[in-house]
Amino acid sequence: MADLLQQRHWMMAAAESCTGGLIAGACTDLAGSSAWFERGFVTYSNEAKSEMLGVDAALIAAHGAVSEPVARAMAEGAVARSQARAAVAVTGVAGPTGGSPEKPVGTVWFGWSVDGAVRTERRRFEGDRAAVRQATVHYALQTLASLVEQP
């Protein structure tokens, strides 16, 4: 993904809730990442999602922070508030508490914005908090890489 972003002269951004900066950390662990990683937004609270990414508070109130509309708005907000052409957003329930029958622990909504096209997806990961967060980081970046690769 890093090579593709550099070849296209694109930057990427990450908007994170349940991962708390782990996606940005995974990107910046790579030497030379300043050539393609522009910024990360850690928006753990609902207020931060609204203030930093422009997510409408009414959207959060209507659907909950862990929802398709919020993941979409986070991805769009990350692009709108950065120099990035590619962004990934994650919002979920990492556990061990906080789950509900509708949104059990391990539920994560993803949003990707790549060159103006937005895609969202819901996944559920098994395991403890650390496992859910690591699986989220892996899936977020793996999927972003495949979306950037598409013509």
PDB file of C-alpha atoms in Angstrom:
ATOM      1  CA  MET A   1       0.000   0.000   0.000  1.00  0.00           C
ATOM      2  CA  ALA A   2       2.790   2.434   0.862  1.00  0.00           C
ATOM      3  CA  ASP A   3       4.313   2.022  -2.592  1.00  0.00           C
ATOM      4  CA  LEU A   4       0.974   2.544  -4.336  1.00  0.00           C
ATOM      5  CA  LEU A   5       0.193   5.656  -2.311  1.00  0.00           C
ATOM      6  CA  GLN A   6       3.626   7.061  -3.146  1.00  0.00           C
ATOM      7  CA  GLN A   7       3.330   6.201  -6.847  1.00  0.00           C
ATOM      8  CA  ARG A   8       0.022   8.068  -6.989  1.00  0.00           C
ATOM      9  CA  HIS A   9       1.347  10.935  -4.872  1.00  0.00           C
ATOM     10  CA  TRP A  10      -1.485  10.316  -2.407  1.00  0.00           C
ATOM     11  CA  MET A  11      -1.503  10.739   1.323  1.00  0.00           C
ATOM     12  CA  MET A  12      -3.654   8.733   3.716  1.00  0.00           C
ATOM     13  CA  ALA A  13      -5.356   9.522   7.000  1.00  0.00           C
ATOM     14  CA  ALA A  14      -6.850   7.392   9.753  1.00  0.00           C
ATOM     15  CA  ALA A  15      -9.921   8.209  11.848  1.00  0.00           C
ATOM     16  CA  GLU A  16      -9.956   5.894  14.841  1.00  0.00           C
ATOM     17  CA  SER A  17     -12.239   5.237  17.742  1.00  0.00           C
ATOM     18  CA  CYS A  18     -11.952   1.691  19.127  1.00  0.00           C
ATOM     19  CA  THR A  19      -8.325   1.294  18.017  1.00  0.00           C
ATOM     20  CA  GLY A  20      -7.196   4.468  19.766  1.00  0.00           C
ATOM     21  CA  GLY A  21      -4.373   5.288  17.349  1.00  0.00           C
ATOM     22  CA  LEU A  22      -3.142   1.764  16.589  1.00  0.00           C
ATOM     23  CA  ILE A  23      -3.742   2.205  12.848  1.00  0.00           C
ATOM     24  CA  ALA A  24      -1.679   5.387  12.792  1.00  0.00           C
ATOM     25  CA  GLY A  25       0.928   3.606  14.890  1.00  0.00           C
ATOM     26  CA  ALA A  26       1.085   0.677  12.470  1.00  0.00           C
ATOM     27  CA  CYS A  27       1.562   3.071   9.569  1.00  0.00           C
ATOM     28  CA  THR A  28       4.204   5.195  11.250  1.00  0.00           C
ATOM     29  CA  ASP A  29       6.126   2.105  12.386  1.00  0.00           C
ATOM     30  CA  LEU A  30       7.306   1.941   8.772  1.00  0.00           C
ATOM     31  CA  ALA A  31      10.352   3.999   7.909  1.00  0.00           C
ATOM     32  CA  GLY A  32       9.518   6.636   5.318  1.00  0.00           C
ATOM     33  CA  SER A  33       5.833   6.736   6.192  1.00  0.00           C
ATOM     34  CA  SER A  34       5.881  10.541   6.193  1.00  0.00           C
ATOM     35  CA  ALA A  35       5.854  10.284   2.392  1.00  0.00           C
ATOM     36  CA  TRP A  36       2.336   8.768   2.423  1.00  0.00           C
ATOM     37  CA  PHE A  37       0.812   8.990   5.934  1.00  0.00           C
ATOM     38  CA  GLU A  38      -0.579  12.469   6.494  1.00  0.00           C
ATOM     39  CA  ARG A  39      -2.370  12.326   9.856  1.00  0.00           C
ATOM     40  CA  GLY A  40      -4.413  10.370  12.334  1.00  0.00           C
ATOM     41  CA  PHE A  41      -7.499  11.389  14.255  1.00  0.00           C
ATOM     42  CA  VAL A  42      -8.138   9.583  17.537  1.00  0.00           C
ATOM     43  CA  THR A  43     -11.803  10.326  18.127  1.00  0.00           C
ATOM     44  CA  TYR A  44     -12.686   8.076  21.024  1.00  0.00           C
ATOM     45  CA  SER A  45     -15.553  10.191  22.362  1.00  0.00           C
ATOM     46  CA  ASN A  46     -18.656  11.228  20.460  1.00  0.00           C
ATOM     47  CA  GLU A  47     -17.685  14.849  20.996  1.00  0.00           C
ATOM     48  CA  ALA A  48     -14.303  14.251  19.379  1.00  0.00           C
ATOM     49  CA  LYS A  49     -15.984  12.650  16.357  1.00  0.00           C
ATOM     50  CA  SER A  50     -18.063  15.799  15.942  1.00  0.00           C
ATOM     51  CA  GLU A  51     -15.346  18.348  16.724  1.00  0.00           C
ATOM     52  CA  MET A  52     -12.427  16.781  14.850  1.00  0.00           C
ATOM     53  CA  LEU A  53     -14.180  15.045  11.942  1.00  0.00           C
ATOM     54  CA  GLY A  54     -17.401  17.005  11.576  1.00  0.00           C
ATOM     55  CA  VAL A  55     -19.650  14.020  12.340  1.00  0.00           C
ATOM     56  CA  ASP A  56     -23.125  15.410  13.004  1.00  0.00           C
ATOM     57  CA  ALA A  57     -24.085  14.818  16.650  1.00  0.00           C
ATOM     58  CA  ALA A  58     -27.641  14.077  15.495  1.00  0.00           C
ATOM     59  CA  LEU A  59     -26.275  11.228  13.370  1.00  0.00           C
ATOM     60  CA  ILE A  60     -24.563   9.728  16.415  1.00  0.00           C
ATOM     61  CA  ALA A  61     -27.710  10.196  18.512  1.00  0.00           C
ATOM     62  CA  ALA A  62     -29.902   8.537  15.891  1.00  0.00           C
ATOM     63  CA  HIS A  63     -27.673   5.561  15.014  1.00  0.00           C
ATOM     64  CA  GLY A  64     -25.089   5.275  17.789  1.00  0.00           C
ATOM     65  CA  ALA A  65     -21.357   5.762  17.461  1.00  0.00           C
ATOM     66  CA  VAL A  66     -20.921   2.176  16.259  1.00  0.00           C
ATOM     67  CA  SER A  67     -22.907   2.367  13.040  1.00  0.00           C
ATOM     68  CA  GLU A  68     -22.607   2.551   9.283  1.00  0.00           C
ATOM     69  CA  PRO A  69     -23.573   6.236   9.012  1.00  0.00           C
ATOM     70  CA  VAL A  70     -20.981   7.243  11.607  1.00  0.00           C
ATOM     71  CA  ALA A  71     -18.196   5.151  10.028  1.00  0.00           C
ATOM     72  CA  ARG A  72     -19.021   6.734   6.661  1.00  0.00           C
ATOM     73  CA  ALA A  73     -19.036  10.256   8.124  1.00  0.00           C
ATOM     74  CA  MET A  74     -15.730   9.602   9.910  1.00  0.00           C
ATOM     75  CA  ALA A  75     -14.044   8.491   6.680  1.00  0.00           C
ATOM     76  CA  GLU A  76     -15.443  11.457   4.785  1.00  0.00           C
ATOM     77  CA  GLY A  77     -14.435  13.809   7.588  1.00  0.00           C
ATOM     78  CA  ALA A  78     -10.873  12.468   7.660  1.00  0.00           C
ATOM     79  CA  VAL A  79     -10.451  13.295   3.973  1.00  0.00           C
ATOM     80  CA  ALA A  80     -12.206  16.651   4.256  1.00  0.00           C
ATOM     81  CA  ARG A  81     -10.028  17.730   7.177  1.00  0.00           C
ATOM     82  CA  SER A  82      -6.678  16.605   5.806  1.00  0.00           C
ATOM     83  CA  GLN A  83      -4.599  16.504   2.640  1.00  0.00           C
ATOM     84  CA  ALA A  84      -5.368  12.790   2.210  1.00  0.00           C
ATOM     85  CA  ARG A  85      -6.952  11.142  -0.828  1.00  0.00           C
ATOM     86  CA  ALA A  86      -7.342   7.849   1.044  1.00  0.00           C
ATOM     87  CA  ALA A  87      -8.691   7.329   4.546  1.00  0.00           C
ATOM     88  CA  VAL A  88      -9.830   4.571   6.821  1.00  0.00           C
ATOM     89  CA  ALA A  89     -12.215   4.993   9.749  1.00  0.00           C
ATOM     90  CA  VAL A  90     -13.070   2.518  12.493  1.00  0.00           C
ATOM     91  CA  THR A  91     -15.671   2.602  15.247  1.00  0.00           C
ATOM     92  CA  GLY A  92     -16.543  -0.407  17.326  1.00  0.00           C
ATOM     93  CA  VAL A  93     -16.975  -2.255  20.595  1.00  0.00           C
ATOM     94  CA  ALA A  94     -13.623  -3.735  21.600  1.00  0.00           C
ATOM     95  CA  GLY A  95     -14.850  -4.987  24.985  1.00  0.00           C
ATOM     96  CA  PRO A  96     -14.839  -6.564  27.380  1.00  0.00           C
ATOM     97  CA  THR A  97     -17.851  -4.394  28.256  1.00  0.00           C
ATOM     98  CA  GLY A  98     -20.045  -2.077  26.235  1.00  0.00           C
ATOM     99  CA  GLY A  99     -21.691  -4.614  23.982  1.00  0.00           C
ATOM    100  CA  SER A 100     -25.418  -5.055  23.414  1.00  0.00           C
ATOM    101  CA  PRO A 101     -27.556  -7.643  21.620  1.00  0.00           C
ATOM    102  CA  GLU A 102     -27.569  -5.397  18.523  1.00  0.00           C
ATOM    103  CA  LYS A 103     -23.863  -4.545  18.789  1.00  0.00           C
ATOM    104  CA  PRO A 104     -22.051  -7.322  20.653  1.00  0.00           C
ATOM    105  CA  VAL A 105     -18.445  -7.044  21.763  1.00  0.00           C
ATOM    106  CA  GLY A 106     -16.237  -7.422  18.715  1.00  0.00           C
ATOM    107  CA  THR A 107     -18.550  -5.452  16.395  1.00  0.00           C
ATOM    108  CA  VAL A 108     -16.661  -2.940  14.258  1.00  0.00           C
ATOM    109  CA  TRP A 109     -17.885  -0.644  11.508  1.00  0.00           C
ATOM    110  CA  PHE A 110     -15.299   0.364   8.928  1.00  0.00           C
ATOM    111  CA  GLY A 111     -15.348   3.251   6.489  1.00  0.00           C
ATOM    112  CA  TRP A 112     -12.891   3.742   3.632  1.00  0.00           C
ATOM    113  CA  SER A 113     -12.688   6.767   1.387  1.00  0.00           C
ATOM    114  CA  VAL A 114     -10.448   6.328  -1.643  1.00  0.00           C
ATOM    115  CA  ASP A 115     -10.272   9.081  -4.243  1.00  0.00           C
ATOM    116  CA  GLY A 116     -13.821  10.204  -3.452  1.00  0.00           C
ATOM    117  CA  ALA A 117     -15.468   6.759  -3.319  1.00  0.00           C
ATOM    118  CA  VAL A 118     -16.683   5.624   0.098  1.00  0.00           C
ATOM    119  CA  ARG A 119     -17.205   2.030   1.163  1.00  0.00           C
ATOM    120  CA  THR A 120     -18.422   0.756   4.529  1.00  0.00           C
ATOM    121  CA  GLU A 121     -18.504  -2.676   6.110  1.00  0.00           C
ATOM    122  CA  ARG A 122     -19.475  -4.265   9.413  1.00  0.00           C
ATOM    123  CA  ARG A 123     -17.364  -7.063  10.877  1.00  0.00           C
ATOM    124  CA  ARG A 124     -17.364  -8.985  14.125  1.00  0.00           C
ATOM    125  CA  PHE A 125     -14.111 -10.223  15.588  1.00  0.00           C
ATOM    126  CA  GLU A 126     -13.650 -12.828  18.315  1.00  0.00           C
ATOM    127  CA  GLY A 127     -11.285 -12.660  21.235  1.00  0.00           C
ATOM    128  CA  ASP A 128     -10.358 -10.290  24.016  1.00  0.00           C
ATOM    129  CA  ARG A 129      -9.959  -6.527  23.701  1.00  0.00           C
ATOM    130  CA  ALA A 130      -6.409  -6.742  22.357  1.00  0.00           C
ATOM    131  CA  ALA A 131      -7.389  -9.361  19.768  1.00  0.00           C
ATOM    132  CA  VAL A 132     -10.371  -7.322  18.546  1.00  0.00           C
ATOM    133  CA  ARG A 133      -8.239  -4.202  18.225  1.00  0.00           C
ATOM    134  CA  GLN A 134      -5.412  -5.985  16.391  1.00  0.00           C
ATOM    135  CA  ALA A 135      -7.847  -7.706  14.013  1.00  0.00           C
ATOM    136  CA  THR A 136      -9.442  -4.328  13.342  1.00  0.00           C
ATOM    137  CA  VAL A 137      -6.093  -2.724  12.469  1.00  0.00           C
ATOM    138  CA  HIS A 138      -5.165  -5.610  10.177  1.00  0.00           C
ATOM    139  CA  TYR A 139      -8.498  -5.652   8.353  1.00  0.00           C
ATOM    140  CA  ALA A 140      -8.650  -1.855   8.044  1.00  0.00           C
ATOM    141  CA  LEU A 141      -5.234  -1.614   6.397  1.00  0.00           C
ATOM    142  CA  GLN A 142      -5.575  -4.777   4.315  1.00  0.00           C
ATOM    143  CA  THR A 143      -8.833  -3.536   2.843  1.00  0.00           C
ATOM    144  CA  LEU A 144      -7.516  -0.023   2.289  1.00  0.00           C
ATOM    145  CA  ALA A 145      -4.581  -1.492   0.388  1.00  0.00           C
ATOM    146  CA  SER A 146      -6.896  -3.498  -1.873  1.00  0.00           C
ATOM    147  CA  LEU A 147      -9.073  -0.433  -2.522  1.00  0.00           C
ATOM    148  CA  VAL A 148      -6.052   1.725  -3.384  1.00  0.00           C
ATOM    149  CA  GLU A 149      -4.847  -0.996  -5.788  1.00  0.00           C
ATOM    150  CA  GLN A 150      -8.065  -0.919  -7.782  1.00  0.00           C
ATOM    151  CA  PRO A 151      -7.874   1.189 -10.934  1.00  0.00           C
TER     152      PRO A 151
END
